[in-house]
mmCIF file of C-alpha atoms in Angstrom:
data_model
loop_
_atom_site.group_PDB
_atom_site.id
_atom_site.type_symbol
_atom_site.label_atom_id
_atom_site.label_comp_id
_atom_site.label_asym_id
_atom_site.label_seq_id
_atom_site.Cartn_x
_atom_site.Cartn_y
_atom_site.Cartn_z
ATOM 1 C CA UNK A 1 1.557 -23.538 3.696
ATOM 2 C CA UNK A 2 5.067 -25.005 3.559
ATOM 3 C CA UNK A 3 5.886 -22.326 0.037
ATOM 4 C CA UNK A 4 4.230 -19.648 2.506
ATOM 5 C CA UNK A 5 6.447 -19.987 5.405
ATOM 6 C CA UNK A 6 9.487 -20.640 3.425
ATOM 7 C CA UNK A 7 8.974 -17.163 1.766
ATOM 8 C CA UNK A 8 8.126 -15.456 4.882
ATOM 9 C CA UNK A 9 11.119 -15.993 6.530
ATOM 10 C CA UNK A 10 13.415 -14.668 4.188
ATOM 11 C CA UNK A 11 10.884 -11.510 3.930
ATOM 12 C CA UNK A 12 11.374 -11.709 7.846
ATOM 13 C CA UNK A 13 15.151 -11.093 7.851
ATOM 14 C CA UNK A 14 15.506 -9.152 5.214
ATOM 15 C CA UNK A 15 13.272 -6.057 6.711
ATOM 16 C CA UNK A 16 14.771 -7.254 10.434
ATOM 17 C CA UNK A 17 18.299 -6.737 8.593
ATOM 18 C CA UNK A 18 17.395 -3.199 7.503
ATOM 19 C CA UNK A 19 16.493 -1.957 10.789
ATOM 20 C CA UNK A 20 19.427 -3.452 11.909
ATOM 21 C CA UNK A 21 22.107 -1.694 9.446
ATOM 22 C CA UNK A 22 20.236 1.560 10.344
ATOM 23 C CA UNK A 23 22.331 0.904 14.022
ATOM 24 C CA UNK A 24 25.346 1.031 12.304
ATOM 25 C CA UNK A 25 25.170 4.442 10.826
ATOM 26 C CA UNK A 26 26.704 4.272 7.824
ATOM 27 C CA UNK A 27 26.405 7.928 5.788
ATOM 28 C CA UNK A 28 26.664 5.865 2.859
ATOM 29 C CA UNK A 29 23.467 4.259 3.295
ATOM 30 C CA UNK A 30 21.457 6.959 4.471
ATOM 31 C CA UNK A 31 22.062 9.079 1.839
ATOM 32 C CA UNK A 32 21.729 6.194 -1.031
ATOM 33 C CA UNK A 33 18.999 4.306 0.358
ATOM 34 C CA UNK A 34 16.001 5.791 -1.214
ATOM 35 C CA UNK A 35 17.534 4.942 -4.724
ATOM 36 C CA UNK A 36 18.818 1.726 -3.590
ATOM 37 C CA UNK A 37 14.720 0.808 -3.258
ATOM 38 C CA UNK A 38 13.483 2.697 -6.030
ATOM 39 C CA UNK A 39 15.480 1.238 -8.217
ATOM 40 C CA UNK A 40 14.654 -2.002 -6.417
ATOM 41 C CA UNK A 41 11.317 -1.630 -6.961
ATOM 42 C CA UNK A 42 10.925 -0.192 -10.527
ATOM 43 C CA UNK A 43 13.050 -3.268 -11.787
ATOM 44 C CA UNK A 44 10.944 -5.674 -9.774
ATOM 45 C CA UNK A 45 7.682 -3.968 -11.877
ATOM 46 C CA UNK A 46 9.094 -4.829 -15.101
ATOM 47 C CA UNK A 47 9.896 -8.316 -13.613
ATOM 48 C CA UNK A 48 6.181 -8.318 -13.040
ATOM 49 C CA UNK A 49 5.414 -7.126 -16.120
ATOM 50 C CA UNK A 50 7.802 -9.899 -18.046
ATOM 51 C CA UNK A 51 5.919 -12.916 -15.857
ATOM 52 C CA UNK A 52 2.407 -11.242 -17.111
ATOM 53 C CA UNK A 53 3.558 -11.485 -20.118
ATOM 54 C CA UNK A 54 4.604 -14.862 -20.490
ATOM 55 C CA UNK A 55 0.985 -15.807 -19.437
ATOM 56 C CA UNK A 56 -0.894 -17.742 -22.922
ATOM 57 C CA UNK A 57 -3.807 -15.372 -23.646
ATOM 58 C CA UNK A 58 -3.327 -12.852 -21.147
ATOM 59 C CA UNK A 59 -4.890 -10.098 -23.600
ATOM 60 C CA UNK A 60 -8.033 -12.063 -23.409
ATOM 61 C CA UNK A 61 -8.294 -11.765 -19.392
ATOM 62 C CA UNK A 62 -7.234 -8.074 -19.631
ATOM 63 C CA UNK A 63 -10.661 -6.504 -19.255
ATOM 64 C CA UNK A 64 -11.677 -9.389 -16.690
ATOM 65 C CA UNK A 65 -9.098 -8.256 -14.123
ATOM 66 C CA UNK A 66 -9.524 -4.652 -14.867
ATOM 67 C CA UNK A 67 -12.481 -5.404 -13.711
ATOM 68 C CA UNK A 68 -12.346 -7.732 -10.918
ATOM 69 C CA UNK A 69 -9.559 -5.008 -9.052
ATOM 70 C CA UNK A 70 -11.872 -2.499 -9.541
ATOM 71 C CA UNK A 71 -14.449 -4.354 -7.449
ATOM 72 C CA UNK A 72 -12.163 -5.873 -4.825
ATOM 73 C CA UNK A 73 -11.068 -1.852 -4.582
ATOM 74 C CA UNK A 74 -14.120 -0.250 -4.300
ATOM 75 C CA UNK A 75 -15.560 -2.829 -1.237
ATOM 76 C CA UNK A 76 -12.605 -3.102 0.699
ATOM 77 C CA UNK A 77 -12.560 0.754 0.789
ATOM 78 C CA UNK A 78 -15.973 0.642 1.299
ATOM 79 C CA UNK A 79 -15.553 -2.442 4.123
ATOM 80 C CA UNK A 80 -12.524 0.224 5.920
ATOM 81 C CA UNK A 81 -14.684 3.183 5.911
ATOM 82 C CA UNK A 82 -17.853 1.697 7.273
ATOM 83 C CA UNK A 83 -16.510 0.079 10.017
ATOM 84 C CA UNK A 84 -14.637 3.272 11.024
ATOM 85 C CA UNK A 85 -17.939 4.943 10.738
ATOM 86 C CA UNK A 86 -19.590 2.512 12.863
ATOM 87 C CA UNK A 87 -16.778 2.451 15.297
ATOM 88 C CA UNK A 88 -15.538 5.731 15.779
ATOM 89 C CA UNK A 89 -18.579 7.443 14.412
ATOM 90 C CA UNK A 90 -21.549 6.186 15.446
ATOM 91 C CA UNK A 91 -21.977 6.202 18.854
ATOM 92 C CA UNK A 92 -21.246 9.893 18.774
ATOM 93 C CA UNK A 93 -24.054 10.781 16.345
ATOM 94 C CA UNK A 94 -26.213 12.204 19.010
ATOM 95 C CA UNK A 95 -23.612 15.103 19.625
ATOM 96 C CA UNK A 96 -22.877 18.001 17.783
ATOM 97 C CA UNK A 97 -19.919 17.624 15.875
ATOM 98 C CA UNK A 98 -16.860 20.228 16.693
ATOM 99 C CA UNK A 99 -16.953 23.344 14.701
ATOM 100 C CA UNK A 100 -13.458 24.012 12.514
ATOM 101 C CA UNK A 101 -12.034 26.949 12.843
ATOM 102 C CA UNK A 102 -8.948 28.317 10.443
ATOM 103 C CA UNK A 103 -6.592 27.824 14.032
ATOM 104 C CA UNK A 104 -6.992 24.551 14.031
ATOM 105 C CA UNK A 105 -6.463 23.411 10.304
ATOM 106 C CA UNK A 106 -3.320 21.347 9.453
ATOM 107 C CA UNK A 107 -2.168 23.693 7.379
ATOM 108 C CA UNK A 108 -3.403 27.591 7.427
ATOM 109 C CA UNK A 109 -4.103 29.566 4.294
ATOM 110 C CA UNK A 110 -4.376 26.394 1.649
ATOM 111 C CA UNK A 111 -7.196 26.025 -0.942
ATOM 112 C CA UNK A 112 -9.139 23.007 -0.217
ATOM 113 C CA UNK A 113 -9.174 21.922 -3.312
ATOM 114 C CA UNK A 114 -5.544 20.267 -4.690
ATOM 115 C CA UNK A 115 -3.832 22.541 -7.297
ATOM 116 C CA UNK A 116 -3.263 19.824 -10.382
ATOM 117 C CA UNK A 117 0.065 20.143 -10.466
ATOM 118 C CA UNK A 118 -0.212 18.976 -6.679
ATOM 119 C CA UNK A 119 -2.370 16.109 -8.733
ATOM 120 C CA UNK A 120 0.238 15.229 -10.803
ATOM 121 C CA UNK A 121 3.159 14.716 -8.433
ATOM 122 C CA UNK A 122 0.901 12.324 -6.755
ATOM 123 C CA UNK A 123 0.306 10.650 -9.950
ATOM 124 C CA UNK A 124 4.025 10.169 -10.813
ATOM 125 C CA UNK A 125 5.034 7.165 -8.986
ATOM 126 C CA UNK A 126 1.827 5.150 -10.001
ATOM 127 C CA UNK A 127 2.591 6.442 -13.393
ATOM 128 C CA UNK A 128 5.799 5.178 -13.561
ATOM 129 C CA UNK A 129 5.343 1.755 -11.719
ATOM 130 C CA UNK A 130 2.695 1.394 -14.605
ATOM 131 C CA UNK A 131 4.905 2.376 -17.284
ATOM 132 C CA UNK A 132 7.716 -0.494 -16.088
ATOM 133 C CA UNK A 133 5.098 -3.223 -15.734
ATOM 134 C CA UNK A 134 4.224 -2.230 -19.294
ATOM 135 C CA UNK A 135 7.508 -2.559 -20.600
ATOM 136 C CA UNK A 136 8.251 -5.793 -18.996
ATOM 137 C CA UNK A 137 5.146 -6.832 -20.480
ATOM 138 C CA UNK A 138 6.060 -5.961 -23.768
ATOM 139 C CA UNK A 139 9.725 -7.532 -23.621
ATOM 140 C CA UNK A 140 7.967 -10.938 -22.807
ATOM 141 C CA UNK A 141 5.073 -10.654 -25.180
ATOM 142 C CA UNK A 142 7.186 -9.795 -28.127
ATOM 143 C CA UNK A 143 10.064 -12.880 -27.134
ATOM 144 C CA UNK A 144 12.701 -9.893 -26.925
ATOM 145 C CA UNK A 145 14.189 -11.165 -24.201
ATOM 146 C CA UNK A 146 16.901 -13.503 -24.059
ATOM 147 C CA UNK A 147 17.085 -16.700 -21.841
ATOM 148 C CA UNK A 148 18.312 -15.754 -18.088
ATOM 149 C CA UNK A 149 17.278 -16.612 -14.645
ATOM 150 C CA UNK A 150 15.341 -13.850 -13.725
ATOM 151 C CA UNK A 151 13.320 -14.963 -11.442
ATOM 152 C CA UNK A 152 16.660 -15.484 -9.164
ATOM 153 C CA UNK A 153 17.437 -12.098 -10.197
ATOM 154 C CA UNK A 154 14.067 -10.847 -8.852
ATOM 155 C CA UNK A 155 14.067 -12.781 -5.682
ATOM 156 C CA UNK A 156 17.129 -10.939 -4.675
ATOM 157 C CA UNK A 157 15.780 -8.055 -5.748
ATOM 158 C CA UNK A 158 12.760 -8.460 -3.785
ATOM 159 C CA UNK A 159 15.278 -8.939 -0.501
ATOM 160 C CA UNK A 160 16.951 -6.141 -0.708
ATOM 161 C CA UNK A 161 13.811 -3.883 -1.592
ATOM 162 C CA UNK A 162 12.336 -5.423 1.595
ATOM 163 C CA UNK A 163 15.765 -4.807 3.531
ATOM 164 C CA UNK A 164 15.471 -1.172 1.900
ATOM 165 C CA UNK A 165 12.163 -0.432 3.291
ATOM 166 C CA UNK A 166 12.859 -2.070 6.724
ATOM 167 C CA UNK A 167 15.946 0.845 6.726
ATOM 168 C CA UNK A 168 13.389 3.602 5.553
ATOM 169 C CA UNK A 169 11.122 2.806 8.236
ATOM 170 C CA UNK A 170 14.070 2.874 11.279
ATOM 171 C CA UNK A 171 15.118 6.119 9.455
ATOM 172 C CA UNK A 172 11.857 7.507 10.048
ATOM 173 C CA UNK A 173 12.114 6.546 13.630
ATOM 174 C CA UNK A 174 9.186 4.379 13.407
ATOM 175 C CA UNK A 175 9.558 2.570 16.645
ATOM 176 C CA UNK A 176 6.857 -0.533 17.373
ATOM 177 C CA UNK A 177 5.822 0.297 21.097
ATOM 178 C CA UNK A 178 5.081 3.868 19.704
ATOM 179 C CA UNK A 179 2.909 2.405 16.842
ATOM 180 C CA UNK A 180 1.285 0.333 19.493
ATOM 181 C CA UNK A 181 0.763 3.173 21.848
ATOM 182 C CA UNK A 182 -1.000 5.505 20.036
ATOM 183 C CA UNK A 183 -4.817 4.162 20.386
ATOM 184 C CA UNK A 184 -6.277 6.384 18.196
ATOM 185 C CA UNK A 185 -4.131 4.640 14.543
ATOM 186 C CA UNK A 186 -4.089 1.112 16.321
ATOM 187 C CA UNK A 187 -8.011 1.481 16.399
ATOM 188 C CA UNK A 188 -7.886 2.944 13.017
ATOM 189 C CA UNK A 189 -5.724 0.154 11.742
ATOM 190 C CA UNK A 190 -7.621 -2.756 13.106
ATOM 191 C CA UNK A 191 -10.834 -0.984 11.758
ATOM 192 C CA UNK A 192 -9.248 -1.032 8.735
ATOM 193 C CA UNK A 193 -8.075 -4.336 8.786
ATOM 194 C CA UNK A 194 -11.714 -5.644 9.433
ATOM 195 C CA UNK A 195 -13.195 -3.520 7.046
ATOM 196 C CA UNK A 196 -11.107 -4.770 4.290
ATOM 197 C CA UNK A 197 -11.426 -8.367 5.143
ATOM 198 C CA UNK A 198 -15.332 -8.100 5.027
ATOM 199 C CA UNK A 199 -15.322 -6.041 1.950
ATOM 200 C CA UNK A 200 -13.088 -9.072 0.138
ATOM 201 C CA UNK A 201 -15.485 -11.595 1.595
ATOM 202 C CA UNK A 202 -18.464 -9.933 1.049
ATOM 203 C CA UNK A 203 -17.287 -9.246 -2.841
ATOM 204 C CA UNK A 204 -15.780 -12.702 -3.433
ATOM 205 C CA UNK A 205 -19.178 -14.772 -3.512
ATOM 206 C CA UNK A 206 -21.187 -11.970 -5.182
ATOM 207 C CA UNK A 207 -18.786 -12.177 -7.848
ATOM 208 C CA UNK A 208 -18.154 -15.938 -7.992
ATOM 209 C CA UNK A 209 -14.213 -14.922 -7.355
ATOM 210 C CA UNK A 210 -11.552 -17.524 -5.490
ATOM 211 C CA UNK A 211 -11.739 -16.379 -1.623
ATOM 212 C CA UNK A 212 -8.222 -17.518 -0.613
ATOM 213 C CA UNK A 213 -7.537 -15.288 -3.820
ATOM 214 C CA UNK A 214 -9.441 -12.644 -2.663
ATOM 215 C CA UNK A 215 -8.664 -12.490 0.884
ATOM 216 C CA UNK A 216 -4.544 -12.510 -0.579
ATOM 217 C CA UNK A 217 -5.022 -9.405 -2.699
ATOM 218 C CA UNK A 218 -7.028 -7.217 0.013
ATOM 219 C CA UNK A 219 -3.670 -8.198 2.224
ATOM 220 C CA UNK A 220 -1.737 -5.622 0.027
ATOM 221 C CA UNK A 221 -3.727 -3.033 1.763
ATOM 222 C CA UNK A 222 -3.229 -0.387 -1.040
ATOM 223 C CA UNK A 223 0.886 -1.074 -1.267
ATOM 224 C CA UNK A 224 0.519 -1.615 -4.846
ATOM 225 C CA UNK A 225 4.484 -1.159 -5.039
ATOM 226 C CA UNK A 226 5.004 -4.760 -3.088
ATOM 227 C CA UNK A 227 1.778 -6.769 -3.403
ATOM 228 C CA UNK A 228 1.703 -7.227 -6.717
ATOM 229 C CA UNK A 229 5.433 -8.372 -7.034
ATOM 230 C CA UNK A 230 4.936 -11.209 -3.559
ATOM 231 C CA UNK A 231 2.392 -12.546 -6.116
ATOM 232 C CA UNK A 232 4.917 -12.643 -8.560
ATOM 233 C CA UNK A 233 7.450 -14.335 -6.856
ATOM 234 C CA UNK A 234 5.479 -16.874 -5.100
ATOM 235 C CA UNK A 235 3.865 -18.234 -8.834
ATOM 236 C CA UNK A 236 0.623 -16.318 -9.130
ATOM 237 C CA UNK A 237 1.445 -13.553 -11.695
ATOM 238 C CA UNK A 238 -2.376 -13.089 -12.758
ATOM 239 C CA UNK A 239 -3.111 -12.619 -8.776
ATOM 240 C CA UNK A 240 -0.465 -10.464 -8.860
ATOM 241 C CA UNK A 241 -1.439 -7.982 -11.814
ATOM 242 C CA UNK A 242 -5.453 -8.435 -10.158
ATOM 243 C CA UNK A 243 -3.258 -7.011 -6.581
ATOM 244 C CA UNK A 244 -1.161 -4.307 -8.023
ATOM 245 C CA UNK A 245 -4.178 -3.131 -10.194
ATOM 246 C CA UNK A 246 -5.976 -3.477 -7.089
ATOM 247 C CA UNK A 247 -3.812 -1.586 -4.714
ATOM 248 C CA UNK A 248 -3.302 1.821 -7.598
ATOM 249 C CA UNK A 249 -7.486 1.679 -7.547
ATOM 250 C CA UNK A 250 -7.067 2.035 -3.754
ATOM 251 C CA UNK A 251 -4.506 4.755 -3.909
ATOM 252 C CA UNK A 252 -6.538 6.659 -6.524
ATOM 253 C CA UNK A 253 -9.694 6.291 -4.607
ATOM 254 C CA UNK A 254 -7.880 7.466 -1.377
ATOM 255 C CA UNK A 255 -6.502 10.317 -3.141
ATOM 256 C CA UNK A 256 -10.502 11.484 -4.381
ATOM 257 C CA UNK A 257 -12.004 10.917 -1.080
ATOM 258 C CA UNK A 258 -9.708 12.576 1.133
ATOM 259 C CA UNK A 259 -10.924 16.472 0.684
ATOM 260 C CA UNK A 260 -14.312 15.178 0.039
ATOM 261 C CA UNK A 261 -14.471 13.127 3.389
ATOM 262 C CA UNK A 262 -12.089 15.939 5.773
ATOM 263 C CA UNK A 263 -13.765 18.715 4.910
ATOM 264 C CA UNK A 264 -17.014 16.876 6.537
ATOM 265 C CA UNK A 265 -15.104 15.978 9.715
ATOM 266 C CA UNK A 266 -15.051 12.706 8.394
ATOM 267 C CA UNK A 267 -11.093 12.385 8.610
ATOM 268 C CA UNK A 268 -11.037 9.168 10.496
ATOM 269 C CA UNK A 269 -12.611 7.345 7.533
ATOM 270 C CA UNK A 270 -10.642 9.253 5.244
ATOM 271 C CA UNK A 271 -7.707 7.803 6.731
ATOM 272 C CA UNK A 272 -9.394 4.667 6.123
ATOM 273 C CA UNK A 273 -9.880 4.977 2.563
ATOM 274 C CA UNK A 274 -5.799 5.156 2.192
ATOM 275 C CA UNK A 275 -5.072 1.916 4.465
ATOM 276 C CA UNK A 276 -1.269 1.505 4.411
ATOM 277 C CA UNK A 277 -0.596 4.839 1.498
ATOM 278 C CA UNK A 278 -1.130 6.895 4.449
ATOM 279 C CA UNK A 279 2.136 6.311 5.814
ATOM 280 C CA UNK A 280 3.805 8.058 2.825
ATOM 281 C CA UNK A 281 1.789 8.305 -0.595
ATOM 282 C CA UNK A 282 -1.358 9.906 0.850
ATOM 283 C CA UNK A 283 -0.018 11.357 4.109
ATOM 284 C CA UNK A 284 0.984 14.698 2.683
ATOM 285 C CA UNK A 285 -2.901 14.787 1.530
ATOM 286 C CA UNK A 286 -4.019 13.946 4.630
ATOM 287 C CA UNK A 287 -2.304 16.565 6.549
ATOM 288 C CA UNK A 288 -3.417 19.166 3.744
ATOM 289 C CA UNK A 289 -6.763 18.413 4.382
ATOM 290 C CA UNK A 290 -7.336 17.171 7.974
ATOM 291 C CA UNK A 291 -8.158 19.103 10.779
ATOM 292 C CA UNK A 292 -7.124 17.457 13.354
ATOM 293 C CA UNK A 293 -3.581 17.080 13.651
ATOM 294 C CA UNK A 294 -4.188 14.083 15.876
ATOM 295 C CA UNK A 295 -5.727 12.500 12.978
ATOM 296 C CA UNK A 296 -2.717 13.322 11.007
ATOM 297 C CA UNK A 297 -0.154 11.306 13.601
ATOM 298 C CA UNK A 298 -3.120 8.270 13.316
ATOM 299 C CA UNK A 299 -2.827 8.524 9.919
ATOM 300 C CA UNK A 300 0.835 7.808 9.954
ATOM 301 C CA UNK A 301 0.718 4.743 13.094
ATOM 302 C CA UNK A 302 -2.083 2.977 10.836
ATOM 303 C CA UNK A 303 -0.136 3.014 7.924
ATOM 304 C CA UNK A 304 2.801 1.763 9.823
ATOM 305 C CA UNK A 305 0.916 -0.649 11.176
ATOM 306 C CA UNK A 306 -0.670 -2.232 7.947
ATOM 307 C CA UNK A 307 2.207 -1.828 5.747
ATOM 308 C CA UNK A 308 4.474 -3.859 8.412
ATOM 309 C CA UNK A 309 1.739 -6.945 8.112
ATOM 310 C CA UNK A 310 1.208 -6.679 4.389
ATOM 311 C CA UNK A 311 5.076 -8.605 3.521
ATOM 312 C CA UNK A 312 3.871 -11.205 6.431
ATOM 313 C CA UNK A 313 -0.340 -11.591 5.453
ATOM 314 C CA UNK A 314 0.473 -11.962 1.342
ATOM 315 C CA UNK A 315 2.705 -15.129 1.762
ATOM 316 C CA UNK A 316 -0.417 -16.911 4.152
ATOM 317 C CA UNK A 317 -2.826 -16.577 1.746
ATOM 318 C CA UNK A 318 -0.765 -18.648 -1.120
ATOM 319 C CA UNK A 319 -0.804 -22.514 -0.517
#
């Protein structure tokens, strides 16, 4: 618990500092930010990639965590969209649902079905995030690499991605009370919550996996971009390629069962299915395909809302 709280509280600050130098309104910043964390965070993955490869026999556990973040995946979605269903759904089955008319679509006079080159700027970032882990990887595996502290390197990395994000999300005027206010995402997001905590501990005894471990790499809530690397840096690089495998099955998943679930006025668990992505990644799906453009404003409080616990949740779960 002690290695938990004394990584928390730097995580603390540093996304506390970023709203903070949003205040001071420096053009500088807001212009340069979103490279500042890209580049943050693409150098962080091939940090990732170098402490996966420094692992003895990784190749050999390859297919076993494919695996095992498939599974975690598919129940926590599963756990988030049931309880949604049984929350916001199920008392109302006795009613006719609301018929959707053109009007009242997100966005009039779009195919329901995503163009693929919509498909493939979706599948960019992932793309790319899995490309740097690779090459990390490969720069450990093969000894390229010379010897350098990198792991104080990546923890000050990590600070200022975190600092970077915290600045992204005052620049989006994401304000707290607001997140709390809106009762339609805050019942979404503690739906979600739930429903991915029962999926991990539903799926961690059926297949014989850690449940501390299991229970940590739900926490990332689909941020595959920052779970993966809080493994990293707090000495659990396998948990952290199972996490960051685990959060780009969520993403992927969210991104399949969006149409399929809005077009059945089903957006609610839809929403779900993308946990945290649907503050940014999935959002622009979401509105595409929702409609209900109250859903769409949920959509964006529940992400909020999970992605400001997942820096806080990840530490708890390491001892």
């Amino acid at each position: 618990m002690g290695i938990a709280l004394s990584n928390l509280l730097p995580l603390c600050v540093s996304l506390l500092a970023g709203f903070g130098l949003y205040r001071f309104n420096w053009s500088f910043l807001r212009t340069h930010i979103d490279t500042v964390a890209s580049v943050s965070m693409y150098v962080l993955m091939m940090f990732m990639g170098i402490s996966i490869g420094q692992i003895d026999g990784f190749f050999d556990m390859l297919v076993r965590v494919g695996l095992t973040a498939l599974a975690i995946a598919v129940a926590t979605t599963a756990g988030a969209m049931a309880v949604i269903w049984g929350v916001m759904y199920r008392p109302q089955r006795g009613r006719p649902p609301h018929p959707v008319t053109p009007t009242t679509m997100a966005t009039d006079g779009i195919e329901a079905v995503t163009p693929p080159d919509r498909l493939l700027h979706h599948l960019a970032a992932p793309l790319k995030m899995i490309g740097m882990v690779a090459v990390g990887f490969v720069l450990a595996w093969a000894h390229w690499l010379p010897k350098a502290p990198y792991e104080h390197v990546a923890t000050a990395l990590l600070y200022v991605m975190t600092c970077a994000i915290g600045f992204q999300l005052a620049m989006s005027n994401v304000r707290f009370k607001e997140l709390i206010a809106n009762r339609r995402g805050l019942k979404i997001a503690l739906c979600v919550f739930a429903g991915t905590y029962l999926g991990a501990l539903i799926v961690a005894p059926l297949l014989s996996l850690p449940l501390r471990g299991t229970v940590g790499v739900a926490s990332g809530f689909g941020w595959a971009s920052l779970s993966g690397i809080l493994f990293s840096r707090l000495g659990e690089p396998v948990v952290g390629s199972i996490a960051f495998l685990t959060d780009m099955f969520r993403e992927a998943l969210a991104l399949i069962l969006i149409p399929l679930l809005s077009h059945r006025q089903r957006g609610k668990m839809a929403i779900g299915a993308c946990a945290a992505t649907c503050m940014d990644v999935t959002l622009p799906v979401i509105e595409r395909h929702n409609p209900d453009r109250r859903d769409v404003t949920a959509a964006f409080v529940s992400g909020s809302l999970l992605s400001f616990a997942v820096p806080f949740l990840i530490p708890l779960t390491v001892m």
